[in-house]
Amino acid sequence: MAGVKIDFDAKAIRARVQKGIDKSVAPLMEQVLKDSNYYCRQDQGTLIASSQTASRPADGVLIWNTPYARRVYYVGVPSKDVNKNAELMWFHKAQSVHGNEWAALAQKTIKKEV
């Protein structure tokens, strides 16, 4: 009876998967930022603009960089005069609405490499 021998290079497989993960970070984070800013509080646009300049999508880092960003993320009643979609905890709101889409985007990007 002939046996079956299977050889695989686990190190090479890990490297390909990691390459896919690395390539998925920037596009995923750009989409997360876009979706989060859809729900971000807006008056004059400074808060959203700060996220576009301070964030580092390729590193997986999103930052809303104003002196008041932390406070308005958690506290108050967002005005809907400029952005009718404004919410407290705008990232969390975006995650609850788009989380499955984000996972699918990451999976699609990773699959291209693997």
mmCIF file of N, CA and C in Angstrom:
data_model
loop_
_atom_site.group_PDB
_atom_site.id
_atom_site.type_symbol
_atom_site.label_atom_id
_atom_site.label_comp_id
_atom_site.label_asym_id
_atom_site.label_seq_id
_atom_site.Cartn_x
_atom_site.Cartn_y
_atom_site.Cartn_z
ATOM 1 N N MET A 1 0.847 -1.169 0.000
ATOM 2 C CA MET A 1 0.000 0.000 0.000
ATOM 3 C C MET A 1 0.897 1.238 0.000
ATOM 4 N N ALA A 2 0.664 2.124 -0.941
ATOM 5 C CA ALA A 2 1.478 3.326 -1.076
ATOM 6 C C ALA A 2 0.980 4.404 -0.133
ATOM 7 N N GLY A 3 1.898 5.074 0.489
ATOM 8 C CA GLY A 3 1.546 6.171 1.397
ATOM 9 C C GLY A 3 1.471 7.495 0.647
ATOM 10 N N VAL A 4 0.962 8.445 1.310
ATOM 11 C CA VAL A 4 0.872 9.793 0.752
ATOM 12 C C VAL A 4 1.754 10.692 1.594
ATOM 13 N N LYS A 5 2.609 11.401 0.928
ATOM 14 C CA LYS A 5 3.503 12.312 1.627
ATOM 15 C C LYS A 5 3.149 13.737 1.205
ATOM 16 N N ILE A 6 2.912 14.566 2.185
ATOM 17 C CA ILE A 6 2.577 15.967 1.909
ATOM 18 C C ILE A 6 3.644 16.827 2.554
ATOM 19 N N ASP A 7 4.257 17.635 1.737
ATOM 20 C CA ASP A 7 5.242 18.587 2.233
ATOM 21 C C ASP A 7 4.677 19.995 2.053
ATOM 22 N N PHE A 8 4.841 20.794 3.045
ATOM 23 C CA PHE A 8 4.489 22.202 2.885
ATOM 24 C C PHE A 8 5.446 23.037 3.698
ATOM 25 N N ASP A 9 5.633 24.233 3.237
ATOM 26 C CA ASP A 9 6.576 25.148 3.865
ATOM 27 C C ASP A 9 5.779 26.113 4.738
ATOM 28 N N ALA A 10 5.643 25.784 6.009
ATOM 29 C CA ALA A 10 4.841 26.594 6.925
ATOM 30 C C ALA A 10 5.364 28.029 7.011
ATOM 31 N N LYS A 11 6.657 28.187 6.950
ATOM 32 C CA LYS A 11 7.246 29.529 7.021
ATOM 33 C C LYS A 11 6.813 30.366 5.817
ATOM 34 N N ALA A 12 6.814 29.765 4.647
ATOM 35 C CA ALA A 12 6.396 30.472 3.438
ATOM 36 C C ALA A 12 4.909 30.822 3.488
ATOM 37 N N ILE A 13 4.101 29.916 4.023
ATOM 38 C CA ILE A 13 2.663 30.178 4.149
ATOM 39 C C ILE A 13 2.426 31.342 5.109
ATOM 40 N N ARG A 14 3.115 31.310 6.246
ATOM 41 C CA ARG A 14 2.985 32.421 7.207
ATOM 42 C C ARG A 14 3.402 33.742 6.582
ATOM 43 N N ALA A 15 4.470 33.720 5.794
ATOM 44 C CA ALA A 15 4.958 34.944 5.148
ATOM 45 C C ALA A 15 3.926 35.484 4.159
ATOM 46 N N ARG A 16 3.293 34.608 3.397
ATOM 47 C CA ARG A 16 2.269 35.051 2.434
ATOM 48 C C ARG A 16 1.053 35.615 3.152
ATOM 49 N N VAL A 17 0.635 34.971 4.219
ATOM 50 C CA VAL A 17 -0.507 35.470 4.989
ATOM 51 C C VAL A 17 -0.167 36.828 5.598
ATOM 52 N N GLN A 18 1.024 36.959 6.162
ATOM 53 C CA GLN A 18 1.431 38.234 6.758
ATOM 54 C C GLN A 18 1.494 39.337 5.711
ATOM 55 N N LYS A 19 1.976 39.006 4.518
ATOM 56 C CA LYS A 19 2.024 39.989 3.432
ATOM 57 C C LYS A 19 0.611 40.470 3.101
ATOM 58 N N GLY A 20 -0.342 39.552 3.065
ATOM 59 C CA GLY A 20 -1.732 39.922 2.824
ATOM 60 C C GLY A 20 -2.286 40.810 3.911
ATOM 61 N N ILE A 21 -1.971 40.482 5.145
ATOM 62 C CA ILE A 21 -2.418 41.310 6.270
ATOM 63 C C ILE A 21 -1.810 42.698 6.159
ATOM 64 N N ASP A 22 -0.514 42.761 5.897
ATOM 65 C CA ASP A 22 0.163 44.056 5.782
ATOM 66 C C ASP A 22 -0.449 44.913 4.675
ATOM 67 N N LYS A 23 -0.770 44.285 3.552
ATOM 68 C CA LYS A 23 -1.353 45.027 2.436
ATOM 69 C C LYS A 23 -2.796 45.454 2.702
ATOM 70 N N SER A 24 -3.467 44.788 3.609
ATOM 71 C CA SER A 24 -4.870 45.116 3.874
ATOM 72 C C SER A 24 -5.030 46.281 4.841
ATOM 73 N N VAL A 25 -4.007 46.599 5.616
ATOM 74 C CA VAL A 25 -4.143 47.599 6.674
ATOM 75 C C VAL A 25 -4.510 48.978 6.132
ATOM 76 N N ALA A 26 -3.741 49.512 5.187
ATOM 77 C CA ALA A 26 -3.992 50.881 4.706
ATOM 78 C C ALA A 26 -5.364 51.044 4.065
ATOM 79 N N PRO A 27 -5.748 50.194 3.096
ATOM 80 C CA PRO A 27 -7.084 50.392 2.516
ATOM 81 C C PRO A 27 -8.213 50.196 3.524
ATOM 82 N N LEU A 28 -8.024 49.255 4.431
ATOM 83 C CA LEU A 28 -9.038 49.041 5.457
ATOM 84 C C LEU A 28 -9.177 50.268 6.347
ATOM 85 N N MET A 29 -8.057 50.797 6.814
ATOM 86 C CA MET A 29 -8.114 51.947 7.715
ATOM 87 C C MET A 29 -8.630 53.195 7.003
ATOM 88 N N GLU A 30 -8.345 53.341 5.722
ATOM 89 C CA GLU A 30 -8.893 54.475 4.971
ATOM 90 C C GLU A 30 -10.412 54.379 4.897
ATOM 91 N N GLN A 31 -10.925 53.169 4.712
ATOM 92 C CA GLN A 31 -12.380 52.986 4.687
ATOM 93 C C GLN A 31 -12.983 53.210 6.065
ATOM 94 N N VAL A 32 -12.312 52.727 7.105
ATOM 95 C CA VAL A 32 -12.788 52.941 8.481
ATOM 96 C C VAL A 32 -12.843 54.432 8.786
ATOM 97 N N LEU A 33 -11.822 55.177 8.382
ATOM 98 C CA LEU A 33 -11.794 56.618 8.615
ATOM 99 C C LEU A 33 -12.943 57.304 7.876
ATOM 100 N N LYS A 34 -13.127 56.935 6.617
ATOM 101 C CA LYS A 34 -14.214 57.527 5.825
ATOM 102 C C LYS A 34 -15.569 57.241 6.478
ATOM 103 N N ASP A 35 -15.793 55.987 6.842
ATOM 104 C CA ASP A 35 -17.067 55.614 7.455
ATOM 105 C C ASP A 35 -17.254 56.277 8.820
ATOM 106 N N SER A 36 -16.191 56.389 9.596
ATOM 107 C CA SER A 36 -16.274 57.033 10.912
ATOM 108 C C SER A 36 -16.571 58.516 10.762
ATOM 109 N N ASN A 37 -15.917 59.171 9.820
ATOM 110 C CA ASN A 37 -16.150 60.604 9.626
ATOM 111 C C ASN A 37 -17.563 60.902 9.127
ATOM 112 N N TYR A 38 -18.213 59.938 8.547
ATOM 113 C CA TYR A 38 -19.608 60.097 8.139
ATOM 114 C C TYR A 38 -20.487 60.397 9.366
ATOM 115 N N TYR A 39 -20.098 59.841 10.528
ATOM 116 C CA TYR A 39 -20.851 60.031 11.765
ATOM 117 C C TYR A 39 -20.190 61.035 12.718
ATOM 118 N N CYS A 40 -19.067 61.596 12.302
ATOM 119 C CA CYS A 40 -18.308 62.512 13.158
ATOM 120 C C CYS A 40 -19.054 63.837 13.327
ATOM 121 N N ARG A 41 -18.913 64.403 14.513
ATOM 122 C CA ARG A 41 -19.488 65.715 14.761
ATOM 123 C C ARG A 41 -18.822 66.726 13.834
ATOM 124 N N GLN A 42 -19.610 67.684 13.385
ATOM 125 C CA GLN A 42 -19.052 68.669 12.466
ATOM 126 C C GLN A 42 -19.693 70.024 12.700
ATOM 127 N N ASP A 43 -18.835 71.016 12.853
ATOM 128 C CA ASP A 43 -19.289 72.402 12.935
ATOM 129 C C ASP A 43 -18.616 73.151 11.795
ATOM 130 N N GLN A 44 -17.301 73.361 11.947
ATOM 131 C CA GLN A 44 -16.546 74.044 10.898
ATOM 132 C C GLN A 44 -15.649 73.083 10.114
ATOM 133 N N GLY A 45 -15.652 71.815 10.484
ATOM 134 C CA GLY A 45 -14.881 70.819 9.746
ATOM 135 C C GLY A 45 -13.496 70.546 10.302
ATOM 136 N N THR A 46 -13.132 71.222 11.384
ATOM 137 C CA THR A 46 -11.784 71.069 11.941
ATOM 138 C C THR A 46 -11.542 69.661 12.477
ATOM 139 N N LEU A 47 -12.519 69.097 13.139
ATOM 140 C CA LEU A 47 -12.358 67.768 13.729
ATOM 141 C C LEU A 47 -12.125 66.716 12.637
ATOM 142 N N ILE A 48 -12.939 66.746 11.614
ATOM 143 C CA ILE A 48 -12.772 65.788 10.514
ATOM 144 C C ILE A 48 -11.458 66.035 9.776
ATOM 145 N N ALA A 49 -11.153 67.292 9.525
ATOM 146 C CA ALA A 49 -9.890 67.621 8.848
ATOM 147 C C ALA A 49 -8.690 67.129 9.651
ATOM 148 N N SER A 50 -8.784 67.224 10.976
ATOM 149 C CA SER A 50 -7.664 66.774 11.813
ATOM 150 C C SER A 50 -7.449 65.272 11.665
ATOM 151 N N SER A 51 -8.529 64.524 11.464
ATOM 152 C CA SER A 51 -8.384 63.074 11.315
ATOM 153 C C SER A 51 -7.714 62.725 9.998
ATOM 154 N N GLN A 52 -7.922 63.551 8.999
ATOM 155 C CA GLN A 52 -7.339 63.275 7.690
ATOM 156 C C GLN A 52 -5.852 63.602 7.643
ATOM 157 N N THR A 53 -5.407 64.516 8.495
ATOM 158 C CA THR A 53 -3.981 64.858 8.508
ATOM 159 C C THR A 53 -3.200 64.118 9.594
ATOM 160 N N ALA A 54 -3.834 63.815 10.725
ATOM 161 C CA ALA A 54 -3.118 63.194 11.849
ATOM 162 C C ALA A 54 -3.105 61.670 11.787
ATOM 163 N N SER A 55 -4.056 61.083 11.105
ATOM 164 C CA SER A 55 -4.139 59.621 11.052
ATOM 165 C C SER A 55 -3.014 59.042 10.199
ATOM 166 N N ARG A 56 -2.657 57.792 10.515
ATOM 167 C CA ARG A 56 -1.642 57.063 9.765
ATOM 168 C C ARG A 56 -2.228 55.711 9.355
ATOM 169 N N PRO A 57 -3.039 55.702 8.300
ATOM 170 C CA PRO A 57 -3.721 54.457 7.903
ATOM 171 C C PRO A 57 -2.782 53.284 7.657
ATOM 172 N N ALA A 58 -1.633 53.519 7.075
ATOM 173 C CA ALA A 58 -0.702 52.422 6.797
ATOM 174 C C ALA A 58 -0.193 51.765 8.073
ATOM 175 N N ASP A 59 -0.226 52.519 9.173
ATOM 176 C CA ASP A 59 0.193 51.975 10.471
ATOM 177 C C ASP A 59 -0.987 51.483 11.293
ATOM 178 N N GLY A 60 -2.203 51.619 10.758
ATOM 179 C CA GLY A 60 -3.391 51.189 11.492
ATOM 180 C C GLY A 60 -3.795 52.156 12.587
ATOM 181 N N VAL A 61 -3.447 53.428 12.429
ATOM 182 C CA VAL A 61 -3.704 54.425 13.471
ATOM 183 C C VAL A 61 -4.625 55.522 12.938
ATOM 184 N N LEU A 62 -5.751 55.724 13.616
ATOM 185 C CA LEU A 62 -6.666 56.804 13.290
ATOM 186 C C LEU A 62 -6.701 57.765 14.474
ATOM 187 N N ILE A 63 -6.557 59.058 14.174
ATOM 188 C CA ILE A 63 -6.486 60.075 15.227
ATOM 189 C C ILE A 63 -7.357 61.259 14.835
ATOM 190 N N TRP A 64 -8.206 61.687 15.734
ATOM 191 C CA TRP A 64 -8.910 62.957 15.606
ATOM 192 C C TRP A 64 -8.175 63.883 16.557
ATOM 193 N N ASN A 65 -7.411 64.817 16.009
ATOM 194 C CA ASN A 65 -6.412 65.556 16.774
ATOM 195 C C ASN A 65 -6.808 67.020 16.986
ATOM 196 N N THR A 66 -7.764 67.222 17.873
ATOM 197 C CA THR A 66 -8.106 68.571 18.309
ATOM 198 C C THR A 66 -8.132 68.546 19.826
ATOM 199 N N PRO A 67 -8.004 69.707 20.472
ATOM 200 C CA PRO A 67 -8.036 69.730 21.932
ATOM 201 C C PRO A 67 -9.353 69.213 22.517
ATOM 202 N N TYR A 68 -10.411 69.249 21.750
ATOM 203 C CA TYR A 68 -11.729 68.866 22.249
ATOM 204 C C TYR A 68 -12.203 67.502 21.746
ATOM 205 N N ALA A 69 -11.423 66.824 20.939
ATOM 206 C CA ALA A 69 -11.864 65.581 20.301
ATOM 207 C C ALA A 69 -12.323 64.533 21.316
ATOM 208 N N ARG A 70 -11.548 64.299 22.348
ATOM 209 C CA ARG A 70 -11.908 63.274 23.330
ATOM 210 C C ARG A 70 -13.224 63.619 24.024
ATOM 211 N N ARG A 71 -13.366 64.867 24.411
ATOM 212 C CA ARG A 71 -14.582 65.284 25.120
ATOM 213 C C ARG A 71 -15.812 65.104 24.244
ATOM 214 N N VAL A 72 -15.764 65.602 23.003
ATOM 215 C CA VAL A 72 -16.960 65.533 22.159
ATOM 216 C C VAL A 72 -17.226 64.129 21.614
ATOM 217 N N TYR A 73 -16.242 63.250 21.723
ATOM 218 C CA TYR A 73 -16.475 61.862 21.321
ATOM 219 C C TYR A 73 -17.477 61.208 22.275
ATOM 220 N N TYR A 74 -17.347 61.552 23.566
ATOM 221 C CA TYR A 74 -18.146 60.889 24.599
ATOM 222 C C TYR A 74 -19.300 61.714 25.160
ATOM 223 N N VAL A 75 -19.223 63.034 25.083
ATOM 224 C CA VAL A 75 -20.127 63.884 25.849
ATOM 225 C C VAL A 75 -20.892 64.855 24.961
ATOM 226 N N GLY A 76 -22.096 65.144 25.367
ATOM 227 C CA GLY A 76 -22.863 66.188 24.714
ATOM 228 C C GLY A 76 -23.895 65.634 23.750
ATOM 229 N N VAL A 77 -24.519 66.556 23.070
ATOM 230 C CA VAL A 77 -25.507 66.211 22.052
ATOM 231 C C VAL A 77 -24.988 66.768 20.734
ATOM 232 N N PRO A 78 -24.607 65.900 19.812
ATOM 233 C CA PRO A 78 -24.059 66.379 18.545
ATOM 234 C C PRO A 78 -25.089 67.197 17.765
ATOM 235 N N SER A 79 -24.668 68.358 17.334
ATOM 236 C CA SER A 79 -25.519 69.171 16.467
ATOM 237 C C SER A 79 -25.631 68.478 15.116
ATOM 238 N N LYS A 80 -26.802 68.505 14.563
ATOM 239 C CA LYS A 80 -27.023 67.887 13.248
ATOM 240 C C LYS A 80 -27.215 68.962 12.182
ATOM 241 N N ASP A 81 -26.850 70.216 12.529
ATOM 242 C CA ASP A 81 -27.005 71.319 11.577
ATOM 243 C C ASP A 81 -26.130 71.127 10.347
ATOM 244 N N VAL A 82 -24.873 70.759 10.534
ATOM 245 C CA VAL A 82 -23.942 70.592 9.414
ATOM 246 C C VAL A 82 -23.899 69.138 8.950
ATOM 247 N N ASN A 83 -23.845 68.210 9.894
ATOM 248 C CA ASN A 83 -23.815 66.790 9.563
ATOM 249 C C ASN A 83 -25.014 66.113 10.221
ATOM 250 N N LYS A 84 -26.013 65.824 9.438
ATOM 251 C CA LYS A 84 -27.236 65.218 9.974
ATOM 252 C C LYS A 84 -27.000 63.817 10.530
ATOM 253 N N ASN A 85 -25.853 63.212 10.218
ATOM 254 C CA ASN A 85 -25.515 61.867 10.690
ATOM 255 C C ASN A 85 -24.652 61.870 11.945
ATOM 256 N N ALA A 86 -24.345 63.048 12.484
ATOM 257 C CA ALA A 86 -23.426 63.169 13.622
ATOM 258 C C ALA A 86 -23.920 62.364 14.826
ATOM 259 N N GLU A 87 -22.976 61.684 15.457
ATOM 260 C CA GLU A 87 -23.269 60.847 16.619
ATOM 261 C C GLU A 87 -22.151 60.987 17.648
ATOM 262 N N LEU A 88 -22.457 60.705 18.897
ATOM 263 C CA LEU A 88 -21.402 60.483 19.877
ATOM 264 C C LEU A 88 -20.687 59.197 19.469
ATOM 265 N N MET A 89 -19.454 59.049 19.880
ATOM 266 C CA MET A 89 -18.685 57.821 19.648
ATOM 267 C C MET A 89 -18.798 57.378 18.187
ATOM 268 N N TRP A 90 -18.452 58.313 17.287
ATOM 269 C CA TRP A 90 -18.658 58.104 15.849
ATOM 270 C C TRP A 90 -17.958 56.877 15.294
ATOM 271 N N PHE A 91 -16.770 56.535 15.809
ATOM 272 C CA PHE A 91 -16.121 55.304 15.334
ATOM 273 C C PHE A 91 -16.962 54.093 15.709
ATOM 274 N N HIS A 92 -17.428 54.047 16.946
ATOM 275 C CA HIS A 92 -18.231 52.909 17.392
ATOM 276 C C HIS A 92 -19.532 52.795 16.596
ATOM 277 N N LYS A 93 -20.126 53.928 16.264
ATOM 278 C CA LYS A 93 -21.330 53.913 15.429
ATOM 279 C C LYS A 93 -20.995 53.327 14.057
ATOM 280 N N ALA A 94 -19.913 53.791 13.450
ATOM 281 C CA ALA A 94 -19.504 53.279 12.143
ATOM 282 C C ALA A 94 -19.202 51.782 12.218
ATOM 283 N N GLN A 95 -18.568 51.360 13.279
ATOM 284 C CA GLN A 95 -18.246 49.944 13.445
ATOM 285 C C GLN A 95 -19.521 49.104 13.534
ATOM 286 N N SER A 96 -20.514 49.601 14.252
ATOM 287 C CA SER A 96 -21.760 48.833 14.375
ATOM 288 C C SER A 96 -22.489 48.732 13.039
ATOM 289 N N VAL A 97 -22.364 49.740 12.198
ATOM 290 C CA VAL A 97 -23.041 49.750 10.898
ATOM 291 C C VAL A 97 -22.206 49.030 9.828
ATOM 292 N N HIS A 98 -20.889 49.245 9.837
ATOM 293 C CA HIS A 98 -20.029 48.783 8.739
ATOM 294 C C HIS A 98 -19.032 47.684 9.109
ATOM 295 N N GLY A 99 -19.076 47.210 10.335
ATOM 296 C CA GLY A 99 -18.088 46.227 10.784
ATOM 297 C C GLY A 99 -17.963 45.009 9.885
ATOM 298 N N ASN A 100 -19.094 44.477 9.443
ATOM 299 C CA ASN A 100 -19.044 43.305 8.549
ATOM 300 C C ASN A 100 -18.423 43.654 7.209
ATOM 301 N N GLU A 101 -18.693 44.852 6.712
ATOM 302 C CA GLU A 101 -18.087 45.298 5.454
ATOM 303 C C GLU A 101 -16.573 45.433 5.610
ATOM 304 N N TRP A 102 -16.140 45.954 6.763
ATOM 305 C CA TRP A 102 -14.703 46.097 7.012
ATOM 306 C C TRP A 102 -14.028 44.733 7.033
ATOM 307 N N ALA A 103 -14.665 43.774 7.690
ATOM 308 C CA ALA A 103 -14.093 42.420 7.746
ATOM 309 C C ALA A 103 -14.011 41.819 6.342
ATOM 310 N N ALA A 104 -15.038 42.031 5.542
ATOM 311 C CA ALA A 104 -15.032 41.501 4.173
ATOM 312 C C ALA A 104 -13.950 42.156 3.330
ATOM 313 N N LEU A 105 -13.750 43.466 3.501
ATOM 314 C CA LEU A 105 -12.700 44.176 2.778
ATOM 315 C C LEU A 105 -11.326 43.628 3.149
ATOM 316 N N ALA A 106 -11.083 43.437 4.438
ATOM 317 C CA ALA A 106 -9.795 42.898 4.884
ATOM 318 C C ALA A 106 -9.592 41.490 4.327
ATOM 319 N N GLN A 107 -10.619 40.678 4.408
ATOM 320 C CA GLN A 107 -10.512 39.299 3.917
ATOM 321 C C GLN A 107 -10.232 39.276 2.416
ATOM 322 N N LYS A 108 -10.905 40.120 1.669
ATOM 323 C CA LYS A 108 -10.710 40.184 0.209
ATOM 324 C C LYS A 108 -9.270 40.571 -0.117
ATOM 325 N N THR A 109 -8.747 41.558 0.585
ATOM 326 C CA THR A 109 -7.371 42.021 0.337
ATOM 327 C C THR A 109 -6.357 40.947 0.708
ATOM 328 N N ILE A 110 -6.588 40.280 1.817
ATOM 329 C CA ILE A 110 -5.663 39.232 2.259
ATOM 330 C C ILE A 110 -5.686 38.057 1.273
ATOM 331 N N LYS A 111 -6.869 37.685 0.800
ATOM 332 C CA LYS A 111 -6.985 36.555 -0.127
ATOM 333 C C LYS A 111 -6.205 36.784 -1.420
ATOM 334 N N LYS A 112 -6.069 38.034 -1.833
ATOM 335 C CA LYS A 112 -5.319 38.330 -3.060
ATOM 336 C C LYS A 112 -3.867 37.890 -2.932
ATOM 337 N N GLU A 113 -3.345 37.889 -1.725
ATOM 338 C CA GLU A 113 -1.937 37.541 -1.491
ATOM 339 C C GLU A 113 -1.734 36.069 -1.170
ATOM 340 N N VAL A 114 -2.742 35.437 -0.671
ATOM 341 C CA VAL A 114 -2.585 34.057 -0.199
ATOM 342 C C VAL A 114 -2.977 33.086 -1.218
#
